[in-house]
Amino acid sequence: MNCQQIQNLLLAYLDGEVTPSEHTLVDTHLAGCYQCQQKLETLSTLQLQLRQTLTHSSQVTPSPEAWSHLQEKINRTNNESSITPATSSAWLTIQQWVPLSWMEAAQPSIQKFSNWRRLAPNVSHKHLLTQLSLETFGDIQMKKRYFFATITAVTLLLMTIFLLPDTTPIVSAQEVMERSAAAQATPSTIQGILHTKSEGFFDMTAIHPEGSEATTLIPKRIIYEDFIDLTSGNYRSVMQAAETGQIMNIFGQDNTYIYFGHRQVATETLTLYRSIIPPDQQQGWQPFIPEPFELDSQTLFEQARQSPDVEYVGQEPWIDGRTVHVLRFKPLFEISAEGATGSVATITVFEPGDEGNLANHDIPQMTAIEIPPIISTMYYDAETFELLETRETIEQNGEEVLVGYHRQLLNELLSPETAIAWDYSDLAEITVVDDTTGEHIPFLAFATEILSEEAFLAQVDFIPYLLTPTPDGYTLQITAMDSPIVYFTEDTTEPTVEEAAMLYTMTYHNQEGKFIDLTGPDLFPREAIDTLEGIELYEAANGVKFYGMPVDDIHSNVMIGNGAFAPHLGAVEMIMTAPLDLEDVTPEQSTIVESGIIVDAVPSVGVGPVSIDDTITFGFIETPDGVRLSLTSNLSLDEIKQMIETLAPAK
Amino acid sequence: MDLIHRYQAGDESAFADLFEQYKNLVFKTAYLMLGTTEEAEDALQEVFLKVHRSLATYQSTKGAFTTWLHRLTVNHCLNQKRKRQLPLLPLQEIMGLGDVRPIWTERLADEELLQQALTHLSDKQRAVIILRYYWDLPYLEIAQILDIPLGTVRSRLNTTMKLLHQILSKMDAPTPSATAPLALNQGGSE
C-alpha cells in the first residue's frame, strides 16, 4: 500500500474502526514512514480539538419550560387531528397523477423532450443516461416493476402529505398543473423554426462493464436533429447513428399526426407509424417551448457558475481556437438497479451518501449496483457564453475516463417560412405504416375514471373483494385506469402490451386521514413477494391472505413531483413541484415554483428529499380466487387485519 | 420494565421520564447542527412530538431507541437547514477558494478557528462529525442513523476531516480571501 492509501485509513485507524488486517497494514507502514506518522499525529490532534470544541460549544440546556411547551403541543395536535377534514379532491389528484407518472417513467425512446437536451445538455445527462440505459438494455418491464414499487411509496407519500394536519400552504398537484398549463398556453414571443443538431456519445461499458454485451445494440455516437415550429408547435426529431447515418429513432407531430418509429437492432428496418392524434389529445402533443431559450446565454452561465455545486476551473483554448470557460460539477452518484434476471433497469441520481437508500425502497428482486461518481465538465464560449459541450467522466485507476459527451453542432432560428418535411416524407430508408387503431401512439393516454360501485361491479373482470360492510366513518372511492403495460424486450423491436388493461383502485378513507388502499390486479411476480424481507403473512378466516410490512418513520428519499422541467443552473433539470408543502420545497425549487416558470407538467417520479414520519404498511392481499391487490395503509397492522377479515366477494 | 414498554403498556408518565432522560441528546445535537438555542428548542419540541406520535408502535427489535432518536433529530435538523436559503456567492470568492491547496500543514487550529471552520461544513458533514466526535458513536450506528452504508460513513468522515484541515489552513493563511465564505467547497468529493 502506498502513503495515499494508508492515509485514507488513518482516521478509521484512530477511531478503532479498521479490520485487523488493515490495522496490521497501517502499523507496518507507520513504522517506516515519517510522513504518515506526522499525518496521524495531525489527525489525532484535530480529533482531540474537535471533541473539546464540540463539548465547549454545547454547554447549553433546554429551557425549563420545554416540557410544558411539549405537553401543550401534544394536546393541541391531538385536538387538531381529530377535526382535520379529509381533502376529497386530493384523492382525485392522486389517482390521476400516479398512472401518468408511471407511464412517463416507462416510456422508451421518447424524443418528446429531446429539444431540451439539445438546448441545455449539461444537466440532462441524467435523462440521457436513463434513456440510453433503456434503449441499451431494453428491459422496460423491469423498469416498470421498479416504478410500480416506487409509485406505491409515492402514492402513499402523497396521501400522507395530503392528509397530514398542517396549516402551512400546500402547492397542490392540480395547482401546479394548472400553472404549468397556463405557462405552456402562453404563446411564444419568438417566431420561427428552431433547428438544433447535436452529437452525443455515451459509453456504458466504462461505467457498467457487465452491460457491455447489450451496449453493442446501439451505436455509441448518435446525432440528434430537431426542428420545432415555435408558432404552430410542429415538431420533428430524428436520431441517427453517427457512423452509419442509420436512423434509430423518430418522433414528431404536425398537429394532425403523431409520428413514431424506433429501431433497436441495427439490422432491422425502421417502421414509422403515423397515428392520428386523438381529438381529446390535441394539446398534449404540442411541444412546449422552453423558457431557457429566451434567457440569454450569459445569465445562464453566471447562474451555473455561482452554484454551490459547481467549481470554476478556468479558461482553456477550445478545439477550434476559441477560448472557453470551464465549469465542473461536483461528482454525481449514479446508481443502477439490477433485476434478478441480470437486466439493468434504471439509473437514478442520488446525492452522494444516499446510495444506501435504494435498498430501502423495497424493490423486489432489485439490487443496487454502485457506479463510480460521474463528473460533468461544461465548456462555454468565453465571448458568447454559449454552451458548447458537456463531458462526463469517471475516475478509474487514478485516470479520468470519458464516458460521454454532448456537443452542440448547430443551434439556429430559421425563418417561419422554411419548408420542413414534418411528415418525414424526405427520408428514404423508412417504411411508413398508417396506424389506424392508434395502438402505436407512443405516449399511451391513461384515462382515469371514478366509478360508482355498480359500474365497477359491472365491468370488473375479476371477482372483486370489498370491505363488507364499509367500515364506520369510511368512504369508498373506486377509480379505474386504463393501464396497459408496455415494454420492449431485447429480442423484439415492437413494444409488447400486456393483457391486463384496467387497473382498479379501491380507496377507503375517513375524516381522520386514515386510509386503506387496494389496487389491482397486481402483476408482481409471486416469487418477488415471498422474497420481500420483513413481510408477514396473515391468513384471514375468509380465506384472504394478507402479506404486510409496516414501515416506520419513512425517510425514503422518494421525490415526488409533477415532473415539471425548469431552467436550473443554466440547464434543464427535472424538479420537484407538487403536491408538497411549500416548506418542504428546497429553496432553489421554491424559487422556480414561485416564479411561475414551470414549463412542462409531465407527472413523474424522481428521487429527492422527502421525509414522512408515519408508519405506513405496504402489502398485498390475495383472495381465494387468486386475485392479488396491492395494499397501502396508514392504519396499524392489527387494524388492517381486522379490516381484511371483513373482505367479501362483491359479486 | 423500561420506559418505552411502560409507555406502550399505557403508563403516560413514562413519556415525561423519557423526555427528561433524552432531552439533552436531542437538544445538544440540534444546537450543534442549527447553531441557536431557539432552533434547538424548536427541534426538541418537534422531535419529541414525533416520538410521541410513533412511540406506541415503536419496536425495539428494529434498533436501539437512541439510534432512532438520533435519526429523528439529525433528519429534523437536515430538513430545517434545507429550508434555509442557499447563499449565492460572488465569483471572486469562488476563485479565492480555488486557491486552497489540499495540503496538510502541521499547524493546528485553536478552538475559535475550529468553531468557525465547522460552520463551513455541509450539513451532512456536520452531522457525521457531531455523531462521531461529540457522541462518540461507532461507525455502524452512524450508518444506521444516517441511513447510509458503512463505507460511506468512513469516506464521509475522511473527506470531512480533510476539508476541515483545508479550511483551517486557508483561514490561517494571510491572504485577502482568508475570510471568504467557504461553504462552496462543502461536500468534497465523497
mmCIF file of N, CA, C and O in Angstrom, chain A residues 254-327:
data_model
loop_
_atom_site.group_PDB
_atom_site.id
_atom_site.type_symbol
_atom_site.label_atom_id
_atom_site.label_comp_id
_atom_site.label_asym_id
_atom_site.label_seq_id
_atom_site.Cartn_x
_atom_site.Cartn_y
_atom_site.Cartn_z
ATOM 1 N N ASP A 254 -47.398 16.827 -36.303
ATOM 2 C CA ASP A 254 -47.682 18.001 -37.133
ATOM 3 C C ASP A 254 -49.101 18.514 -36.904
ATOM 4 O O ASP A 254 -49.724 19.062 -37.789
ATOM 5 N N ASN A 255 -49.610 18.298 -35.715
ATOM 6 C CA ASN A 255 -50.951 18.713 -35.304
ATOM 7 C C ASN A 255 -52.062 17.880 -35.930
ATOM 8 O O ASN A 255 -53.237 18.092 -35.642
ATOM 9 N N THR A 256 -51.718 16.944 -36.796
ATOM 10 C CA THR A 256 -52.712 16.002 -37.312
ATOM 11 C C THR A 256 -52.273 14.585 -36.956
ATOM 12 O O THR A 256 -53.052 13.781 -36.476
ATOM 13 N N TYR A 257 -51.016 14.347 -37.185
ATOM 14 C CA TYR A 257 -50.483 13.006 -36.922
ATOM 15 C C TYR A 257 -49.361 13.037 -35.882
ATOM 16 O O TYR A 257 -48.642 14.034 -35.741
ATOM 17 N N ILE A 258 -49.218 11.892 -35.249
ATOM 18 C CA ILE A 258 -48.049 11.643 -34.414
ATOM 19 C C ILE A 258 -47.192 10.666 -35.206
ATOM 20 O O ILE A 258 -47.714 9.692 -35.763
ATOM 21 N N TYR A 259 -45.917 10.928 -35.267
ATOM 22 C CA TYR A 259 -45.006 10.021 -35.981
ATOM 23 C C TYR A 259 -44.075 9.378 -34.973
ATOM 24 O O TYR A 259 -43.426 10.074 -34.178
ATOM 25 N N PHE A 260 -44.008 8.095 -35.023
ATOM 26 C CA PHE A 260 -43.142 7.418 -34.063
ATOM 27 C C PHE A 260 -42.531 6.172 -34.685
ATOM 28 O O PHE A 260 -43.227 5.331 -35.247
ATOM 29 N N GLY A 261 -41.246 6.094 -34.621
ATOM 30 C CA GLY A 261 -40.562 4.903 -35.119
ATOM 31 C C GLY A 261 -39.350 4.637 -34.263
ATOM 32 O O GLY A 261 -38.689 5.571 -33.805
ATOM 33 N N HIS A 262 -39.058 3.396 -34.038
ATOM 34 C CA HIS A 262 -37.968 3.065 -33.132
ATOM 35 C C HIS A 262 -37.265 1.819 -33.668
ATOM 36 O O HIS A 262 -37.905 0.840 -34.003
ATOM 37 N N ARG A 263 -35.969 1.906 -33.764
ATOM 38 C CA ARG A 263 -35.215 0.740 -34.214
ATOM 39 C C ARG A 263 -34.246 0.370 -33.101
ATOM 40 O O ARG A 263 -33.446 1.188 -32.664
ATOM 41 N N GLN A 264 -34.317 -0.862 -32.680
ATOM 42 C CA GLN A 264 -33.440 -1.230 -31.582
ATOM 43 C C GLN A 264 -32.250 -2.050 -32.070
ATOM 44 O O GLN A 264 -31.164 -1.974 -31.523
ATOM 45 N N VAL A 265 -32.471 -2.833 -33.074
ATOM 46 C CA VAL A 265 -31.382 -3.657 -33.590
ATOM 47 C C VAL A 265 -30.934 -3.060 -34.920
ATOM 48 O O VAL A 265 -31.754 -2.762 -35.780
ATOM 49 N N ALA A 266 -29.652 -2.895 -35.049
ATOM 50 C CA ALA A 266 -29.106 -2.149 -36.184
ATOM 51 C C ALA A 266 -29.539 -2.698 -37.547
ATOM 52 O O ALA A 266 -29.675 -1.960 -38.510
ATOM 53 N N THR A 267 -29.764 -3.982 -37.654
ATOM 54 C CA THR A 267 -30.048 -4.556 -38.965
ATOM 55 C C THR A 267 -31.520 -4.471 -39.369
ATOM 56 O O THR A 267 -31.864 -4.661 -40.520
ATOM 57 N N GLU A 268 -32.391 -4.219 -38.416
ATOM 58 C CA GLU A 268 -33.811 -4.166 -38.740
ATOM 59 C C GLU A 268 -34.124 -2.896 -39.544
ATOM 60 O O GLU A 268 -33.455 -1.878 -39.396
ATOM 61 N N THR A 269 -35.183 -2.974 -40.350
ATOM 62 C CA THR A 269 -35.620 -1.734 -40.984
ATOM 63 C C THR A 269 -36.504 -0.984 -39.995
ATOM 64 O O THR A 269 -37.078 -1.575 -39.101
ATOM 65 N N LEU A 270 -36.585 0.303 -40.205
ATOM 66 C CA LEU A 270 -37.363 1.096 -39.258
ATOM 67 C C LEU A 270 -38.750 1.349 -39.827
ATOM 68 O O LEU A 270 -38.892 1.808 -40.957
ATOM 69 N N THR A 271 -39.743 1.005 -39.047
ATOM 70 C CA THR A 271 -41.114 1.282 -39.452
ATOM 71 C C THR A 271 -41.567 2.558 -38.759
ATOM 72 O O THR A 271 -41.466 2.669 -37.538
ATOM 73 N N LEU A 272 -42.054 3.488 -39.580
ATOM 74 C CA LEU A 272 -42.543 4.735 -38.990
ATOM 75 C C LEU A 272 -44.060 4.664 -38.925
ATOM 76 O O LEU A 272 -44.733 4.553 -39.944
ATOM 77 N N TYR A 273 -44.585 4.677 -37.729
ATOM 78 C CA TYR A 273 -46.037 4.628 -37.562
ATOM 79 C C TYR A 273 -46.594 6.049 -37.565
ATOM 80 O O TYR A 273 -46.072 6.923 -36.880
ATOM 81 N N ARG A 274 -47.662 6.205 -38.365
ATOM 82 C CA ARG A 274 -48.313 7.500 -38.439
ATOM 83 C C ARG A 274 -49.698 7.351 -37.823
ATOM 84 O O ARG A 274 -50.567 6.666 -38.384
ATOM 85 N N SER A 275 -49.887 7.936 -36.671
ATOM 86 C CA SER A 275 -51.149 7.771 -35.946
ATOM 87 C C SER A 275 -51.875 9.096 -35.877
ATOM 88 O O SER A 275 -51.263 10.133 -35.620
ATOM 89 N N ILE A 276 -53.190 9.053 -36.089
ATOM 90 C CA ILE A 276 -53.970 10.291 -35.964
ATOM 91 C C ILE A 276 -54.020 10.692 -34.493
ATOM 92 O O ILE A 276 -54.257 9.859 -33.618
ATOM 93 N N ILE A 277 -53.781 11.951 -34.237
ATOM 94 C CA ILE A 277 -53.836 12.416 -32.843
ATOM 95 C C ILE A 277 -55.287 12.338 -32.370
ATOM 96 O O ILE A 277 -56.178 12.906 -33.019
ATOM 97 N N PRO A 278 -55.546 11.637 -31.276
ATOM 98 C CA PRO A 278 -56.926 11.561 -30.788
ATOM 99 C C PRO A 278 -57.450 12.970 -30.510
ATOM 100 O O PRO A 278 -56.708 13.835 -30.028
ATOM 101 N N PRO A 279 -58.737 13.213 -30.849
ATOM 102 C CA PRO A 279 -59.292 14.569 -30.747
ATOM 103 C C PRO A 279 -59.101 15.193 -29.362
ATOM 104 O O PRO A 279 -58.873 16.397 -29.243
ATOM 105 N N ASP A 280 -59.169 14.375 -28.324
ATOM 106 C CA ASP A 280 -59.058 14.950 -26.983
ATOM 107 C C ASP A 280 -57.599 15.136 -26.541
ATOM 108 O O ASP A 280 -57.331 15.504 -25.421
ATOM 109 N N GLN A 281 -56.682 14.847 -27.435
ATOM 110 C CA GLN A 281 -55.284 14.952 -27.019
ATOM 111 C C GLN A 281 -54.500 15.988 -27.824
ATOM 112 O O GLN A 281 -53.275 16.013 -27.775
ATOM 113 N N GLN A 282 -55.229 16.807 -28.553
ATOM 114 C CA GLN A 282 -54.548 17.768 -29.424
ATOM 115 C C GLN A 282 -53.474 18.563 -28.682
ATOM 116 O O GLN A 282 -52.344 18.668 -29.122
ATOM 117 N N GLN A 283 -53.879 19.095 -27.542
ATOM 118 C CA GLN A 283 -52.957 19.937 -26.781
ATOM 119 C C GLN A 283 -51.726 19.158 -26.316
ATOM 120 O O GLN A 283 -50.612 19.646 -26.333
ATOM 121 N N GLY A 284 -51.998 17.935 -25.920
ATOM 122 C CA GLY A 284 -50.956 17.132 -25.298
ATOM 123 C C GLY A 284 -49.763 16.850 -26.187
ATOM 124 O O GLY A 284 -48.694 16.498 -25.703
ATOM 125 N N TRP A 285 -49.941 17.002 -27.485
ATOM 126 C CA TRP A 285 -48.841 16.667 -28.378
ATOM 127 C C TRP A 285 -48.048 17.872 -28.846
ATOM 128 O O TRP A 285 -47.087 17.754 -29.570
ATOM 129 N N GLN A 286 -48.507 19.019 -28.428
ATOM 130 C CA GLN A 286 -47.763 20.231 -28.765
ATOM 131 C C GLN A 286 -46.481 20.254 -27.940
ATOM 132 O O GLN A 286 -46.544 20.124 -26.727
ATOM 133 N N PRO A 287 -45.367 20.433 -28.547
ATOM 134 C CA PRO A 287 -44.169 20.537 -27.727
ATOM 135 C C PRO A 287 -44.185 21.855 -26.983
ATOM 136 O O PRO A 287 -44.715 22.830 -27.495
ATOM 137 N N PHE A 288 -43.679 21.839 -25.792
ATOM 138 C CA PHE A 288 -43.615 23.113 -25.085
ATOM 139 C C PHE A 288 -42.389 23.864 -25.576
ATOM 140 O O PHE A 288 -41.396 23.271 -25.991
ATOM 141 N N ILE A 289 -42.505 25.144 -25.550
ATOM 142 C CA ILE A 289 -41.373 25.956 -26.000
ATOM 143 C C ILE A 289 -40.569 26.338 -24.757
ATOM 144 O O ILE A 289 -41.061 27.038 -23.884
ATOM 145 N N PRO A 290 -39.395 25.874 -24.683
ATOM 146 C CA PRO A 290 -38.637 26.040 -23.449
ATOM 147 C C PRO A 290 -38.283 27.493 -23.142
ATOM 148 O O PRO A 290 -37.805 28.216 -23.995
ATOM 149 N N GLU A 291 -38.550 27.870 -21.922
ATOM 150 C CA GLU A 291 -38.202 29.205 -21.462
ATOM 151 C C GLU A 291 -36.697 29.501 -21.561
ATOM 152 O O GLU A 291 -36.327 30.610 -21.886
ATOM 153 N N PRO A 292 -35.847 28.512 -21.268
ATOM 154 C CA PRO A 292 -34.422 28.830 -21.287
ATOM 155 C C PRO A 292 -33.985 29.426 -22.619
ATOM 156 O O PRO A 292 -33.016 30.158 -22.701
ATOM 157 N N PHE A 293 -34.746 29.080 -23.634
ATOM 158 C CA PHE A 293 -34.441 29.598 -24.949
ATOM 159 C C PHE A 293 -34.447 31.121 -24.937
ATOM 160 O O PHE A 293 -33.734 31.778 -25.664
ATOM 161 N N GLU A 294 -35.293 31.667 -24.065
ATOM 162 C CA GLU A 294 -35.418 33.115 -24.022
ATOM 163 C C GLU A 294 -34.438 33.756 -23.045
ATOM 164 O O GLU A 294 -34.343 34.964 -22.956
ATOM 165 N N LEU A 295 -33.783 32.956 -22.275
ATOM 166 C CA LEU A 295 -32.793 33.523 -21.358
ATOM 167 C C LEU A 295 -31.476 33.650 -22.109
ATOM 168 O O LEU A 295 -31.118 32.797 -22.903
ATOM 169 N N ASP A 296 -30.753 34.702 -21.806
ATOM 170 C CA ASP A 296 -29.527 34.862 -22.556
ATOM 171 C C ASP A 296 -28.422 33.982 -21.983
ATOM 172 O O ASP A 296 -28.428 33.616 -20.810
ATOM 173 N N SER A 297 -27.524 33.623 -22.844
ATOM 174 C CA SER A 297 -26.501 32.645 -22.505
ATOM 175 C C SER A 297 -25.657 33.080 -21.312
ATOM 176 O O SER A 297 -25.280 32.269 -20.472
ATOM 177 N N GLN A 298 -25.385 34.374 -21.254
ATOM 178 C CA GLN A 298 -24.507 34.826 -20.173
ATOM 179 C C GLN A 298 -25.179 34.651 -18.807
ATOM 180 O O GLN A 298 -24.540 34.241 -17.847
ATOM 181 N N THR A 299 -26.484 34.946 -18.753
ATOM 182 C CA THR A 299 -27.215 34.762 -17.492
ATOM 183 C C THR A 299 -27.151 33.302 -17.057
ATOM 184 O O THR A 299 -26.911 32.993 -15.892
ATOM 185 N N LEU A 300 -27.374 32.437 -18.026
ATOM 186 C CA LEU A 300 -27.353 31.010 -17.705
ATOM 187 C C LEU A 300 -25.972 30.578 -17.215
ATOM 188 O O LEU A 300 -25.841 29.823 -16.266
ATOM 189 N N PHE A 301 -24.969 31.100 -17.866
ATOM 190 C CA PHE A 301 -23.606 30.756 -17.469
ATOM 191 C C PHE A 301 -23.327 31.248 -16.049
ATOM 192 O O PHE A 301 -22.798 30.511 -15.215
ATOM 193 N N GLU A 302 -23.726 32.495 -15.773
ATOM 194 C CA GLU A 302 -23.473 33.052 -14.441
ATOM 195 C C GLU A 302 -24.202 32.253 -13.371
ATOM 196 O O GLU A 302 -23.684 32.003 -12.298
ATOM 197 N N GLN A 303 -25.427 31.869 -13.687
ATOM 198 C CA GLN A 303 -26.194 31.060 -12.735
ATOM 199 C C GLN A 303 -25.454 29.773 -12.417
ATOM 200 O O GLN A 303 -25.344 29.358 -11.280
ATOM 201 N N ALA A 304 -24.977 29.159 -13.477
ATOM 202 C CA ALA A 304 -24.277 27.891 -13.285
ATOM 203 C C ALA A 304 -23.013 28.115 -12.470
ATOM 204 O O ALA A 304 -22.711 27.369 -11.547
ATOM 205 N N ARG A 305 -22.295 29.190 -12.799
ATOM 206 C CA ARG A 305 -21.010 29.421 -12.147
ATOM 207 C C ARG A 305 -21.183 29.689 -10.656
ATOM 208 O O ARG A 305 -20.346 29.354 -9.844
ATOM 209 N N GLN A 306 -22.305 30.314 -10.312
ATOM 210 C CA GLN A 306 -22.489 30.673 -8.913
ATOM 211 C C GLN A 306 -23.097 29.553 -8.089
ATOM 212 O O GLN A 306 -23.316 29.707 -6.900
ATOM 213 N N SER A 307 -23.387 28.453 -8.709
ATOM 214 C CA SER A 307 -23.981 27.363 -7.954
ATOM 215 C C SER A 307 -22.967 26.744 -7.003
ATOM 216 O O SER A 307 -21.807 26.579 -7.329
ATOM 217 N N PRO A 308 -23.431 26.381 -5.824
ATOM 218 C CA PRO A 308 -22.522 25.723 -4.881
ATOM 219 C C PRO A 308 -22.050 24.358 -5.398
ATOM 220 O O PRO A 308 -21.101 23.807 -4.878
ATOM 221 N N ASP A 309 -22.749 23.840 -6.387
ATOM 222 C CA ASP A 309 -22.380 22.517 -6.900
ATOM 223 C C ASP A 309 -21.300 22.605 -7.971
ATOM 224 O O ASP A 309 -20.911 21.596 -8.533
ATOM 225 N N VAL A 310 -20.892 23.820 -8.273
ATOM 226 C CA VAL A 310 -20.038 23.985 -9.434
ATOM 227 C C VAL A 310 -18.697 24.615 -9.051
ATOM 228 O O VAL A 310 -18.627 25.514 -8.224
ATOM 229 N N GLU A 311 -17.666 24.117 -9.666
ATOM 230 C CA GLU A 311 -16.339 24.698 -9.465
ATOM 231 C C GLU A 311 -15.934 25.364 -10.776
ATOM 232 O O GLU A 311 -16.106 24.785 -11.856
ATOM 233 N N TYR A 312 -15.440 26.589 -10.680
ATOM 234 C CA TYR A 312 -14.956 27.257 -11.875
ATOM 235 C C TYR A 312 -13.512 26.827 -12.094
ATOM 236 O O TYR A 312 -12.639 27.125 -11.280
ATOM 237 N N VAL A 313 -13.266 26.119 -13.181
ATOM 238 C CA VAL A 313 -11.927 25.568 -13.410
ATOM 239 C C VAL A 313 -11.002 26.624 -14.016
ATOM 240 O O VAL A 313 -9.829 26.701 -13.681
ATOM 241 N N GLY A 314 -11.540 27.429 -14.930
ATOM 242 C CA GLY A 314 -10.720 28.463 -15.551
ATOM 243 C C GLY A 314 -11.016 28.557 -17.039
ATOM 244 O O GLY A 314 -12.042 28.071 -17.512
ATOM 245 N N GLN A 315 -10.090 29.167 -17.769
ATOM 246 C CA GLN A 315 -10.260 29.294 -19.215
ATOM 247 C C GLN A 315 -9.296 28.357 -19.927
ATOM 248 O O GLN A 315 -8.204 28.108 -19.440
ATOM 249 N N GLU A 316 -9.764 27.854 -21.061
ATOM 250 C CA GLU A 316 -8.911 26.948 -21.840
ATOM 251 C C GLU A 316 -9.102 27.253 -23.317
ATOM 252 O O GLU A 316 -10.155 27.738 -23.718
ATOM 253 N N PRO A 317 -8.103 26.934 -24.135
ATOM 254 C CA PRO A 317 -8.339 27.052 -25.579
ATOM 255 C C PRO A 317 -9.235 25.908 -26.045
ATOM 256 O O PRO A 317 -9.082 24.773 -25.587
ATOM 257 N N TRP A 318 -10.169 26.198 -26.919
ATOM 258 C CA TRP A 318 -11.092 25.187 -27.433
ATOM 259 C C TRP A 318 -10.513 24.585 -28.717
ATOM 260 O O TRP A 318 -9.533 25.115 -29.272
ATOM 261 N N ILE A 319 -11.113 23.521 -29.172
ATOM 262 C CA ILE A 319 -10.615 22.790 -30.333
ATOM 263 C C ILE A 319 -10.362 23.702 -31.536
ATOM 264 O O ILE A 319 -9.372 23.582 -32.241
ATOM 265 N N ASP A 320 -11.295 24.649 -31.762
ATOM 266 C CA ASP A 320 -11.204 25.488 -32.951
ATOM 267 C C ASP A 320 -10.476 26.814 -32.700
ATOM 268 O O ASP A 320 -10.578 27.735 -33.494
ATOM 269 N N GLY A 321 -9.779 26.910 -31.554
ATOM 270 C CA GLY A 321 -9.006 28.113 -31.310
ATOM 271 C C GLY A 321 -9.719 29.134 -30.438
ATOM 272 O O GLY A 321 -9.093 30.047 -29.902
ATOM 273 N N ARG A 322 -11.042 28.982 -30.285
ATOM 274 C CA ARG A 322 -11.768 29.893 -29.403
ATOM 275 C C ARG A 322 -11.333 29.644 -27.959
ATOM 276 O O ARG A 322 -10.727 28.626 -27.636
ATOM 277 N N THR A 323 -11.686 30.579 -27.079
ATOM 278 C CA THR A 323 -11.409 30.353 -25.654
ATOM 279 C C THR A 323 -12.714 29.942 -24.977
ATOM 280 O O THR A 323 -13.781 30.468 -25.297
ATOM 281 N N VAL A 324 -12.609 29.003 -24.061
ATOM 282 C CA VAL A 324 -13.813 28.567 -23.349
ATOM 283 C C VAL A 324 -13.634 28.713 -21.842
ATOM 284 O O VAL A 324 -12.531 28.608 -21.320
ATOM 285 N N HIS A 325 -14.751 28.982 -21.149
ATOM 286 C CA HIS A 325 -14.792 28.889 -19.693
ATOM 287 C C HIS A 325 -15.105 27.436 -19.356
ATOM 288 O O HIS A 325 -15.966 26.819 -19.988
ATOM 289 N N VAL A 326 -14.461 26.933 -18.339
ATOM 290 C CA VAL A 326 -14.715 25.538 -17.962
ATOM 291 C C VAL A 326 -15.327 25.495 -16.564
ATOM 292 O O VAL A 326 -14.775 26.043 -15.616
ATOM 293 N N LEU A 327 -16.462 24.872 -16.466
ATOM 294 C CA LEU A 327 -17.118 24.668 -15.168
ATOM 295 C C LEU A 327 -17.196 23.175 -14.902
ATOM 296 O O LEU A 327 -17.390 22.377 -15.812
#
